XYZ file of C-alpha atoms in Angstrom:
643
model
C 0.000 0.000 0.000
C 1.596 3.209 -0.889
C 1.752 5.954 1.707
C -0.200 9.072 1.243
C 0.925 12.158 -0.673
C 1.453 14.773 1.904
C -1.564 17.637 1.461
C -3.522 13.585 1.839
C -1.478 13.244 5.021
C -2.709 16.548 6.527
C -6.226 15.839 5.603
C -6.298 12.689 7.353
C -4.611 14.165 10.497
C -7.446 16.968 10.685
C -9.933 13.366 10.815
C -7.943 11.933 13.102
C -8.007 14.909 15.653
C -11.403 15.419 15.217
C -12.063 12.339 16.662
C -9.354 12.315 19.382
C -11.335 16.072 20.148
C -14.695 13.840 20.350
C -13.392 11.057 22.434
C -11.965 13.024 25.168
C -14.971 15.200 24.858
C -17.081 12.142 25.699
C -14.752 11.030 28.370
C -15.298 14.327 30.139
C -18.822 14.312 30.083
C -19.055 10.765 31.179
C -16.448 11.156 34.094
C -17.866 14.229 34.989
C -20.819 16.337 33.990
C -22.846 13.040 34.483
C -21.302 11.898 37.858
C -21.459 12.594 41.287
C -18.329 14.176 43.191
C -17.776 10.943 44.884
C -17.609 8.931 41.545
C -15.168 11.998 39.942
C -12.978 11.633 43.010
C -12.902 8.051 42.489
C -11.622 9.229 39.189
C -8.868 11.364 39.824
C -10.790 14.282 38.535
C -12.063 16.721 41.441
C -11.158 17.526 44.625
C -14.187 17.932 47.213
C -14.892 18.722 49.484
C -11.597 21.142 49.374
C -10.594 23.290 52.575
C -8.926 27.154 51.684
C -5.756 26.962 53.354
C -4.717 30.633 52.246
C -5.396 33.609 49.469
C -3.177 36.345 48.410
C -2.134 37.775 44.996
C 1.052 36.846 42.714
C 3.362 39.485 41.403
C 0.734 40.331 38.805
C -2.085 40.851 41.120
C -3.874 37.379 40.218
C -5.869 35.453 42.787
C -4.463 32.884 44.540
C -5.796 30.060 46.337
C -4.050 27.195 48.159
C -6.645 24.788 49.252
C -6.571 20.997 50.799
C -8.204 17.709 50.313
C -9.796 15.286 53.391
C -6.790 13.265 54.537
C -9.012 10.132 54.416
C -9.342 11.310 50.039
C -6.615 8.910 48.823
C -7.257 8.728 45.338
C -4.562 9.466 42.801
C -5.426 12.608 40.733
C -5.166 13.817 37.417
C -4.393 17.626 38.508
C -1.038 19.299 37.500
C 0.527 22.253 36.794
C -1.486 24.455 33.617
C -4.829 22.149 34.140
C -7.667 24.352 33.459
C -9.888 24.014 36.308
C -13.232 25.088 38.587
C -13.527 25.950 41.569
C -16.810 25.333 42.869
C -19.555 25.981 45.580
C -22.099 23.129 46.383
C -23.568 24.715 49.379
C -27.222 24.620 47.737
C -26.547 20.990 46.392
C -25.989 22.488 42.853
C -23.460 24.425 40.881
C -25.206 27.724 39.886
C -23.529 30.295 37.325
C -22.890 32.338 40.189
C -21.358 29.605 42.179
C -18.008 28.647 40.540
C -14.955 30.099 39.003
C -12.188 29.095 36.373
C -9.106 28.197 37.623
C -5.469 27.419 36.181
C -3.765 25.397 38.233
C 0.220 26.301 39.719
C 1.028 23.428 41.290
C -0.804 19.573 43.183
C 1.081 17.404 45.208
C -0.947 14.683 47.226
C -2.733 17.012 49.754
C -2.424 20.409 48.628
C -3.249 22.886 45.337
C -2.263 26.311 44.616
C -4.595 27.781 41.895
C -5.130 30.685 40.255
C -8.516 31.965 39.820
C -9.252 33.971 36.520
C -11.524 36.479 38.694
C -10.821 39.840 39.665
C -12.040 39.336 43.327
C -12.660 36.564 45.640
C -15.674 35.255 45.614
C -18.135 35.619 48.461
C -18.403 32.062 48.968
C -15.178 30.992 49.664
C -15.452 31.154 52.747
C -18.042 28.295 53.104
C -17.978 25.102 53.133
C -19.036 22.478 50.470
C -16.268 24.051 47.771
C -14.560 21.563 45.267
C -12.204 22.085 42.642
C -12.883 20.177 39.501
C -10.956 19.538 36.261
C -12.459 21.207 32.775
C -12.294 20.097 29.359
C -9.974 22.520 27.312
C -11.410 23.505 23.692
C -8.978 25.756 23.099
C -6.079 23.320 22.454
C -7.781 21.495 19.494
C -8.942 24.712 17.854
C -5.564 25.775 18.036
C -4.163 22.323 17.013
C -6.513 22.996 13.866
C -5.846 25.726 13.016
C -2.095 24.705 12.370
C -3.287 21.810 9.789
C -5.609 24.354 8.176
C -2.867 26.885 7.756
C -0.527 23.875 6.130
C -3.247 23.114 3.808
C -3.384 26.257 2.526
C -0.129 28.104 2.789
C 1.371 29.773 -0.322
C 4.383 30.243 2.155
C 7.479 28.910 0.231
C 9.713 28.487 3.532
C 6.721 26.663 5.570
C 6.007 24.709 2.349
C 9.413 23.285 1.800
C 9.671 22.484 5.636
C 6.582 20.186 5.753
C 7.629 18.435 2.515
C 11.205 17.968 3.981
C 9.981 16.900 7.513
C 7.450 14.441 6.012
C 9.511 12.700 3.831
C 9.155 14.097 0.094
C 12.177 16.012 -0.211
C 15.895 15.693 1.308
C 17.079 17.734 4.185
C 19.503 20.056 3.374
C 23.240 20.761 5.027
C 25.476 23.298 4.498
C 29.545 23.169 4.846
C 30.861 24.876 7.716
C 33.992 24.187 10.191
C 33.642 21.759 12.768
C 33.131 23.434 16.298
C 33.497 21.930 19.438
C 32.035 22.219 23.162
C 34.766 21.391 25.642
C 31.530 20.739 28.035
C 30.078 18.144 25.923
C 31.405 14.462 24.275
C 31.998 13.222 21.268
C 28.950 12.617 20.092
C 27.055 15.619 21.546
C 29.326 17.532 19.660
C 28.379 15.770 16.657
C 24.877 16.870 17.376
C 25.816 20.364 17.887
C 27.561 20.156 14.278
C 24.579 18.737 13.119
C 22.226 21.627 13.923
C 25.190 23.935 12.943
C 24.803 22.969 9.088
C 21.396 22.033 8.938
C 19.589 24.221 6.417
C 15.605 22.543 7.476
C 15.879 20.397 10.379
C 18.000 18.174 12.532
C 17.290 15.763 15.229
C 18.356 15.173 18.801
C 17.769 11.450 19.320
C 18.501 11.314 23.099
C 18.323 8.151 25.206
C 17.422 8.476 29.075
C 20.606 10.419 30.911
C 22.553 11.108 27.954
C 22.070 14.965 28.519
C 19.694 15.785 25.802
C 18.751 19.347 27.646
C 22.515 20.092 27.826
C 23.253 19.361 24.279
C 20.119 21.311 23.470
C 20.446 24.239 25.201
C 24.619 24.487 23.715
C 23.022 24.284 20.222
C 20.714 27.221 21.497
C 23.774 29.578 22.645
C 25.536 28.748 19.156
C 22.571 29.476 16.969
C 22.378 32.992 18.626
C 26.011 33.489 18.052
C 24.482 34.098 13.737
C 20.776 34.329 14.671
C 19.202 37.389 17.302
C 16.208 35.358 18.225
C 15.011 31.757 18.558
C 11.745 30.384 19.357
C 12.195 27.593 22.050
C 8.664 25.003 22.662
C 7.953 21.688 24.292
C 5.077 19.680 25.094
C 5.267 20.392 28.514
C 5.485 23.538 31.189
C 8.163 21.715 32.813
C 10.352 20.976 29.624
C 10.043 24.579 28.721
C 11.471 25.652 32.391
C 13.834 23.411 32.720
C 15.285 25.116 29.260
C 14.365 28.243 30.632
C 16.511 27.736 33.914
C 19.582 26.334 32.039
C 19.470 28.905 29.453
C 19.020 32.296 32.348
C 22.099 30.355 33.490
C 24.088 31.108 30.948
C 23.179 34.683 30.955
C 20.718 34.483 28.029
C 17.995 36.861 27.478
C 15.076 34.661 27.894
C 11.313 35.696 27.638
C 8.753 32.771 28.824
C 5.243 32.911 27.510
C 2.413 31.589 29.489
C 0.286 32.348 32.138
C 1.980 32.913 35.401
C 0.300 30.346 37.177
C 1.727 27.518 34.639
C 5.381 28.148 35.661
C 7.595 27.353 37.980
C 8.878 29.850 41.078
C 12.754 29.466 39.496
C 11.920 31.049 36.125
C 9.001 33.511 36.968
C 11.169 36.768 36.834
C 11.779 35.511 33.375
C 7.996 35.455 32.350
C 6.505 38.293 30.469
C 4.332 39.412 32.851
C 7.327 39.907 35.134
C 9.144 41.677 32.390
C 5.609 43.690 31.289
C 5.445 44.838 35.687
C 9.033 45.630 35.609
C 9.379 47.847 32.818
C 10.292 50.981 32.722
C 7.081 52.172 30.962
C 4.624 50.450 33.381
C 4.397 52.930 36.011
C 2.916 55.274 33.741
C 0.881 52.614 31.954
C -0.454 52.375 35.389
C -0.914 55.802 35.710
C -3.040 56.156 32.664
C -5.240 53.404 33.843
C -6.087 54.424 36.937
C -7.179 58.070 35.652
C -9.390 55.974 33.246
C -11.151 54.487 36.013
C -11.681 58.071 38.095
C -13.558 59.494 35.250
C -15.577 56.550 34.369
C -16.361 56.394 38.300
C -17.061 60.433 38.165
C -19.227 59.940 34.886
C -21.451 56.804 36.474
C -22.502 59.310 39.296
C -24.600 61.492 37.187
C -28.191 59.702 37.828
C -31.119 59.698 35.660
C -32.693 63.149 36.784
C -30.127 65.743 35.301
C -30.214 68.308 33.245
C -28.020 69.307 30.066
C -24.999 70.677 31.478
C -24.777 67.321 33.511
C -25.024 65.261 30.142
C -22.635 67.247 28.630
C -19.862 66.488 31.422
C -20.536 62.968 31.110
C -20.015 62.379 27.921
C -16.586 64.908 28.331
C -15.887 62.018 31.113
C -16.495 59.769 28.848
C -14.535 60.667 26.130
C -11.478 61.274 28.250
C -11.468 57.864 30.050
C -11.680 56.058 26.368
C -9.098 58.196 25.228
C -7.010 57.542 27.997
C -7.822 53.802 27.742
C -7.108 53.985 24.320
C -3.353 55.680 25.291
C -2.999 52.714 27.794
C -3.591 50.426 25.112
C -0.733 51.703 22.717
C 2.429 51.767 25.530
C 0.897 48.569 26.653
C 1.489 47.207 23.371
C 4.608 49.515 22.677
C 5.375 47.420 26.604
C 5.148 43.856 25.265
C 6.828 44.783 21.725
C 10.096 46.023 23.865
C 10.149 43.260 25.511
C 9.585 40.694 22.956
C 11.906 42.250 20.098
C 15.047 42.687 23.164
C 15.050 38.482 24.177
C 17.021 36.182 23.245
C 14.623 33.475 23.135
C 11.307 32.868 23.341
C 10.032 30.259 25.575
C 6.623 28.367 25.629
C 4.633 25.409 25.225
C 3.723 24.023 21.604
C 0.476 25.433 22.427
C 1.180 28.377 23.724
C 3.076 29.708 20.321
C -0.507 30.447 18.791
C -0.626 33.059 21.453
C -1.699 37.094 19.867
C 1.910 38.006 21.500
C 3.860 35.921 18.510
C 1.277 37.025 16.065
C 3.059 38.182 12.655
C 6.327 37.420 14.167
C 8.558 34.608 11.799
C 11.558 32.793 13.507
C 15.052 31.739 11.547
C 14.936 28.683 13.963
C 12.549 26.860 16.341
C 13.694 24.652 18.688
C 11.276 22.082 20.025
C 12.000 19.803 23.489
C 9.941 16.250 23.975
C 9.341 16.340 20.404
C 8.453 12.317 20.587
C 5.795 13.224 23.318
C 3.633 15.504 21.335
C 0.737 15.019 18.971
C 1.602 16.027 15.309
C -0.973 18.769 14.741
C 0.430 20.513 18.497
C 4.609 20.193 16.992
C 3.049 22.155 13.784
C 1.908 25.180 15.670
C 5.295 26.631 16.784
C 7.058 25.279 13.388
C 4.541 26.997 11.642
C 6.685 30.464 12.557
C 10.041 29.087 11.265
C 12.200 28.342 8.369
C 13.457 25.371 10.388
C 13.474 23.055 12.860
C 15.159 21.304 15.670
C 13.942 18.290 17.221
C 14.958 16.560 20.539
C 13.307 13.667 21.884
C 13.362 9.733 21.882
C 10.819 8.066 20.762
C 11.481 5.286 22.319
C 10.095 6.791 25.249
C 6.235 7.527 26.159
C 4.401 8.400 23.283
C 1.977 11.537 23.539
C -1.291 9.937 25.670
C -4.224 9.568 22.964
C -7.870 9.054 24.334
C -9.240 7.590 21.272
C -8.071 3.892 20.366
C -9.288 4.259 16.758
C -7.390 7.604 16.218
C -4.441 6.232 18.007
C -4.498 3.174 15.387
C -4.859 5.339 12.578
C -1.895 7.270 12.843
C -2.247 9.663 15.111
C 0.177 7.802 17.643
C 3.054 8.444 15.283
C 4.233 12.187 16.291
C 6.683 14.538 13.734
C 9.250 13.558 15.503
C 8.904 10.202 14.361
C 8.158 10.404 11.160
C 10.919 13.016 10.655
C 13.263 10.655 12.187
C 12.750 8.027 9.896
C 12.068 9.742 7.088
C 15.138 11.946 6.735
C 18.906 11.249 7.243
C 19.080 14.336 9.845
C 19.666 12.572 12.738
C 22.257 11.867 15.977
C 21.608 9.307 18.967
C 23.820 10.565 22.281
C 25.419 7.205 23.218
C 27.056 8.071 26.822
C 24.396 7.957 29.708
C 24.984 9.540 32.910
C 23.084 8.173 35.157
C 22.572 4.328 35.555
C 25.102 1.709 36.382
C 25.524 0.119 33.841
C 23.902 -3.483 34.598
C 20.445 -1.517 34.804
C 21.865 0.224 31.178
C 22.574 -2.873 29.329
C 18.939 -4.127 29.139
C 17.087 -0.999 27.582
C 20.462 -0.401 25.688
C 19.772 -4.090 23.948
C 16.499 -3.764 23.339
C 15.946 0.032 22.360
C 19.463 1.196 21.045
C 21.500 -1.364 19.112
C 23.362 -1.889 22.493
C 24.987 1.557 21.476
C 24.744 3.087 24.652
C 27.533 3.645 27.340
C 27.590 4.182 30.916
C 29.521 6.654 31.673
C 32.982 5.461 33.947
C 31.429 8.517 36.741
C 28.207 6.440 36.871
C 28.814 2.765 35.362
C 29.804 1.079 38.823
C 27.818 3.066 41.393
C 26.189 1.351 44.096
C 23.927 2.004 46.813
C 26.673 0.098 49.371
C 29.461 -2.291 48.679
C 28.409 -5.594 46.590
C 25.062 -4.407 46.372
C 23.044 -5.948 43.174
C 22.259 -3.127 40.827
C 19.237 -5.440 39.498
C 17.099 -7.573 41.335
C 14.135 -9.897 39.947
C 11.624 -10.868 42.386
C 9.257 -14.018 40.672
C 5.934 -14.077 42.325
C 5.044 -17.231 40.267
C 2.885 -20.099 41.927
C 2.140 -17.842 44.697
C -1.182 -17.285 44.366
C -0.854 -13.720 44.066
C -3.524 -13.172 41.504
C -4.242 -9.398 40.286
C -7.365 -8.066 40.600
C -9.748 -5.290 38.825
C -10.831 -1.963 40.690
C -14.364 -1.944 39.880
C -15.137 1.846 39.596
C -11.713 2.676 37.307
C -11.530 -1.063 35.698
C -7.538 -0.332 36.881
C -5.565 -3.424 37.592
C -4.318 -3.492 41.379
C -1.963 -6.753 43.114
C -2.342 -6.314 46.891
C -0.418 -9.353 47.701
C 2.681 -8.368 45.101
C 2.367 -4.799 46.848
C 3.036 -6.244 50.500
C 5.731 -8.096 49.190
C 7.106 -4.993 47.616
C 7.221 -3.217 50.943
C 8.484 -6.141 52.583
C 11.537 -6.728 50.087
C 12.053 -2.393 50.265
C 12.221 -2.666 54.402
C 14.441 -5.606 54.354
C 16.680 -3.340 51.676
C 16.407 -0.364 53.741
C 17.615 -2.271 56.473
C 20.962 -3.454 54.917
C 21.685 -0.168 53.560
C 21.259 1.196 56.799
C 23.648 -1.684 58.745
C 25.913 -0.807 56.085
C 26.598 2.370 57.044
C 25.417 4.015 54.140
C 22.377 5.899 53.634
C 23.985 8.711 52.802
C 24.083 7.077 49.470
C 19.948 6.729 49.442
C 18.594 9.699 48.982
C 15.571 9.010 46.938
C 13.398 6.120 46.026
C 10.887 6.196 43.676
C 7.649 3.257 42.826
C 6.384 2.306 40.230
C 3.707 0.581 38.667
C 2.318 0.680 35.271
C -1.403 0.653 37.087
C -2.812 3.515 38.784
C -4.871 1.335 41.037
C -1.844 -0.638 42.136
C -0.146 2.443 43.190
C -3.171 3.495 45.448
C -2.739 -0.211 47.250
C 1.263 0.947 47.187
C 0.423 4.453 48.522
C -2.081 2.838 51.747
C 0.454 0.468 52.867
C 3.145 2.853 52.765
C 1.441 5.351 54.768
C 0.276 2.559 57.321
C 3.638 0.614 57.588
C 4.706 1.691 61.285
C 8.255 0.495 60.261
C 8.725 3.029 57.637
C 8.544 6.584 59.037
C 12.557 6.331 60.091
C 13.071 6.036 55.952
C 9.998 7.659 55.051
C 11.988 11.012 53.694
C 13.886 8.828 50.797
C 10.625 7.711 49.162
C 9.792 10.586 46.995
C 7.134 9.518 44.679
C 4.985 6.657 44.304
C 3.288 6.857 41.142
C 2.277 6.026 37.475
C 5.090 5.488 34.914
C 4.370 8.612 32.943
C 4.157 10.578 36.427
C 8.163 9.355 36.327
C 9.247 10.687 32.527
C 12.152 12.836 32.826
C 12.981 11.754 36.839
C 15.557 9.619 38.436
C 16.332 8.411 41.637
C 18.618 6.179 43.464
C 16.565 2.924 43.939
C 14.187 2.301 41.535
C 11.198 -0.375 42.430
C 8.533 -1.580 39.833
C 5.649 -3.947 40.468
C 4.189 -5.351 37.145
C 0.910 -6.145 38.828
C -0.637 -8.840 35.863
C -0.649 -12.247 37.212
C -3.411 -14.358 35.705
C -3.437 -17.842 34.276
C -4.102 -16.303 30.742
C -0.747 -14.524 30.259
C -2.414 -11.483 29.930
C -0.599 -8.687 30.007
C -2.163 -5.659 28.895
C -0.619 -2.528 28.533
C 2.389 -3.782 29.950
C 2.678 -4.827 25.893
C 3.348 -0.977 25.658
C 7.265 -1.238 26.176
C 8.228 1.863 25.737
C 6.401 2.540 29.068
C 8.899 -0.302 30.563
C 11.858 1.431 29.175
C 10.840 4.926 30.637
C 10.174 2.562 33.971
C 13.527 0.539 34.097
C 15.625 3.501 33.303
C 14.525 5.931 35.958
C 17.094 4.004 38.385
C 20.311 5.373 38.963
C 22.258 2.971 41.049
C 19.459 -0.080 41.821
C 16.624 -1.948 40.423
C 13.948 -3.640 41.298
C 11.285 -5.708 39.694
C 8.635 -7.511 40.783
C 6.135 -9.989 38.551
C 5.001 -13.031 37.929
C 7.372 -14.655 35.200
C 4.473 -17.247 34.329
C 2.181 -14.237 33.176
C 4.691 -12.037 31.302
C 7.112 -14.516 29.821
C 4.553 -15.285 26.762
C 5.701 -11.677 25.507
C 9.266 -11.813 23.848
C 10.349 -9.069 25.486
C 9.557 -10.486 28.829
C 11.029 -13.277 28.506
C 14.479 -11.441 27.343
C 14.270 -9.488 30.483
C 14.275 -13.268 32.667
C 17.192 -14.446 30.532
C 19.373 -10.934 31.389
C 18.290 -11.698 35.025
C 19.474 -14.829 35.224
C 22.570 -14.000 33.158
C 23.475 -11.602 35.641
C 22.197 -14.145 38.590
C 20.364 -11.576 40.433
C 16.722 -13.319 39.538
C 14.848 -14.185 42.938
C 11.924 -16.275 44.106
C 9.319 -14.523 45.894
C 9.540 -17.910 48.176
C 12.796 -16.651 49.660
C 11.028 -13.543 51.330
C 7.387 -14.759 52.077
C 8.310 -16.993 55.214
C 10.815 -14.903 56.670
């Protein structure tokens, strides 16, 4: 079957997000507009009822709200930082149109949110009871996401038109010769990356493997493109990617403006965003100025009542017309404000989404350079390379994929992201081969299976160990225990109650040697993980009740999801693989570039635990037993259940 010509290509992909729009669409009214708060709690998807902990204003005079959940309220939750939200009243048993607000959301841990409310005062009823804070099904992100494909359909543009034909396959990326440069901070085949990106004419490609300092080599190709280019536009999928790059980059002195709304940053990089700039500049006090005066003579105006006579009317309308001429002169420095500012950076930070923003409006970019490119949906990567003559791409998609909702959109193509098809499509591409962060026994595995065995563990990082003869990698076989999985019957999620106690059991036991040998200096974070959300709710409840643990409690820093762990490490690494049934099945755990983001998070130890009678019927699987038992650090859970 031949593959689609490219304007084909497009046309399909505007389908295919139509119906990824529809199913999450669907998903939110069914998990939410027809449930009860209980049932969306359940579900990860509101908090209630929610206790204000505090108010006050950010450095842009936007409402703030840090609230709480009920300690007994468990449930793992789908809230995180740039969520759009409500916050919510249910005093009168319904949710009026006076009775909620929208919300962005700053930052959710396990107990507490921070949220900014798009309101210009509190409301009245927050100080009540019965408030909740619920998640809210974002429209904007497909129009915008459309609006991209549309504009590639239809573009007379000869740079953007060249670009899409080169990324997708139909014409040959172009290099230029230049003298080879070198980073003394980077290796061999960073550099070769950076000379890469240094000759590329329409787009080159990061390909970075977990810990092989993909940021680093990106943000050195960022300083040299701005030694021959003013300005760069910088995206990624997420708010975190982009301030990571924004942190790294105000490190090296550059001139970097972040786009976004305040409350979708982080605290590190706010004095970089461009409301911070907009309040600092040297125009604003008079900006400020001009508005206030606005507002006295539209207050002065609305106190002439209806019985007046002439003269009256006449200074009212001379009110009037001064406070929309003065609004109208607030208008023009406050854009003359935000031009300043933009034309004087450096770079130009935000998410893929956020580059459709009226601030970048008209404005065209030599270069763009987009971060967790292999994590974003195709019609999203469009909208900032839409603005460019070319592109660079870092990612791996051997990583997690961008989450779809809908199955048949997902099968369709609309799993396979630019960054992908660009990849292996062109010849513009460089894998970093030296990791820095596992030993390299927890390396070899992923390297095998995901990177031609290319990688290399760096000599700084390829022997580390928790304490002396310590296994980096440890296999714990649950089969013919009996320890059957089971299904949560409100999220269908998979949960293993018996492989979680033995989890915590093996982790005390561990915790316990490290600590007789004198070295939990070395431990400083532990992470869980299971590919089940349900399983780590069982994992999250027997932590919390294990009287044992509190003494250690400090080194386990997150017990979560495997996509809650993309872009994290720690020093001990534990995964329980949950399936055990007598039909193999495996699931999702078939998705094994979620296992690679899962087995790689570990910097210095491993730990698995399954049942090898379930998961061997998947090749893969069964590799991972044979590199256990190479390495002769493959375990029976019968060695820990009697002791």
């Amino acid at each position: 079957m031949s593959r689609l010509n490219i304007q084909e290509e497009i046309l399909q992909l505007v389908e295919l997000l139509k119906m990824e729009k529809e199913a999450e669409m669907d998903i939110y009214l069914s998990s939410v507009a027809n449930s009860s708060f209980h049932d969306q709690r359940n579900m990860g998807l509101c908090w209630y009822p929610v206790k204000v902990l505090k108010t006050g204003y950010d450095f842009g005079e936007r409402l703030l709200v840090r609230v709480s959940r009920m300690p007994e309220h468990k449930h793992s939750h789908s809230f995180q930082s740039g969520k759009l939200v409500r916050m919510f009243s249910n005093a009168g048993n319904s949710v009026g149109e006076d009775d909620f607000v929208t919300a962005v959301v700053n930052s959710a841990d396990e107990r507490e949110m921070l949220i900014t409310i798009n309101a210009e005062e509190l409301p009245e009823w927050i100080d009540g009871n019965y408030l909740g804070v619920q998640l809210l099904f974002d429209e904007n992100v497909y129009r915008e996401m459309n609006a991209a494909l549309q504009y590639l359909l239809e573009t007379k543009e000869e740079n953007i038109n060249r670009l899409k034909h080169v990324l997708l396959g139909e014409q040959t990326a172009r290099f230029t010769e230049k003298d080879k440069i070198r980073a003394s901070s980077l290796n061999d085949s960073q550099n070769e990356a950076l000379n890469l990106i240094n000759t590329a004419l329409d787009v080159a490609i990061i390909h970075g493997p977990p810990g092989t300092g993909k940021t680093t080599t990106l943000v050195e190709s960022i300083l040299t493109t701005l030694q021959s280019e003013a300005q760069v536009l910088v995206a990624a999928s997420s708010n975190a990617a982009v301030d990571l790059l924004v942190e790294k980059l105000n490190a090296r002195a550059v001139q970097v403006v972040r786009l976004g709304h305040p409350a979708r940053v982080t605290d590190e990089v706010l004095l970089s965003t461009l409301d911070s700039r907009f309040y600092h500049h040297e125009n604003y006090k008079n900006l400020r100025t001009l508005r206030r005066q606005a507002d006295e003579y539209t207050k002065l105006a609305s106190k002439y009542k209806r019985h007046f006579g002439e003269a009256e009317r006449e200074q009212r309308r001379l009110l009037r017309t001064e406070a929309k001429k003065l609004r109208q002169e607030a208008q023009q420095l406050s854009y003359y404000i935000t031009s300043d500012i933009i034309s004087k950076a450096q770079v130009i930070a935000c998410t893929l989404h956020g580059a459709s923003g009226d601030v970048l409006k008209g404005i065209r970019f030599k270069t763009v350079f987009l971060d967790e490119a292999s994590q974003a949906l195709e019609p999203a990567s469009w909208i900032p390379i839409a603005k460019a003559n070319r592109v660079i791409f870092a990612g791996d998609h051997k990583q997690l994929p961008p989450t779809i909702k809908s199955m048949k959109a997902a099968q369709n193509g609309l799993q396979n992201t630019l960054f992908e098809k660009a990849i292996t499509r062109n010849k513009a591409d460089v894998m970093l081969n030296v990791q820095y962060r596992m030993n390299d026994i927890i390396m070899q595995f992923s390297s095998k299976q995901f990177y031609r065995s290319e990688l290399k563990a760096h000599p700084s990082v390829a022997t580390h160990l928790i304490f002396e003869n310590d296994s980096p990698v440890e296999f714990i076989d649950t089969a013919g225990t009996g320890f059957f999985e089971e299904q949560n019957l409100e999220t269908k999620s998979i949960y293993n109650k018996d492989e979680a106690t033995l989890l915590l059991k093996h982790l005390l036991m561990y915790l316990e040697k490290v600590e007789a040998s004198g070295s939990l200096r070395n431990l400083t974070s532990i992470g869980i993980i299971s590919p089940y959300r349900a399983q780590t709710v069982v994992l999250n409840n027997l932590v919390s009740a294990n009287d044992a643990l509190p003494h250690y409690l400090k080194s386990i820093t997150n017990i979560n999801t495997v996509d809650s762990f993309q872009g994290q490490e720690r020093d001990v690494i534990y995964i329980s693989l949950t399936r055990s049934n007598e039909k193999s099945e495996i699931g999702f755990l078939s998705d094994l570039r979620r296992m690679n983001v899962a087995m790689t998070r570990a910097r210095k130890k491993l730990v698995m635990i399954g049942d090898s009678a379930t998961l061997a019927s998947h090749p893969f699987y069964a590799d991972l037993l044979d590199y256990v038992q190479q390495y002769a650090v493959y375990k029976s859970a019968y060695e820990y259940i009697y002791i």
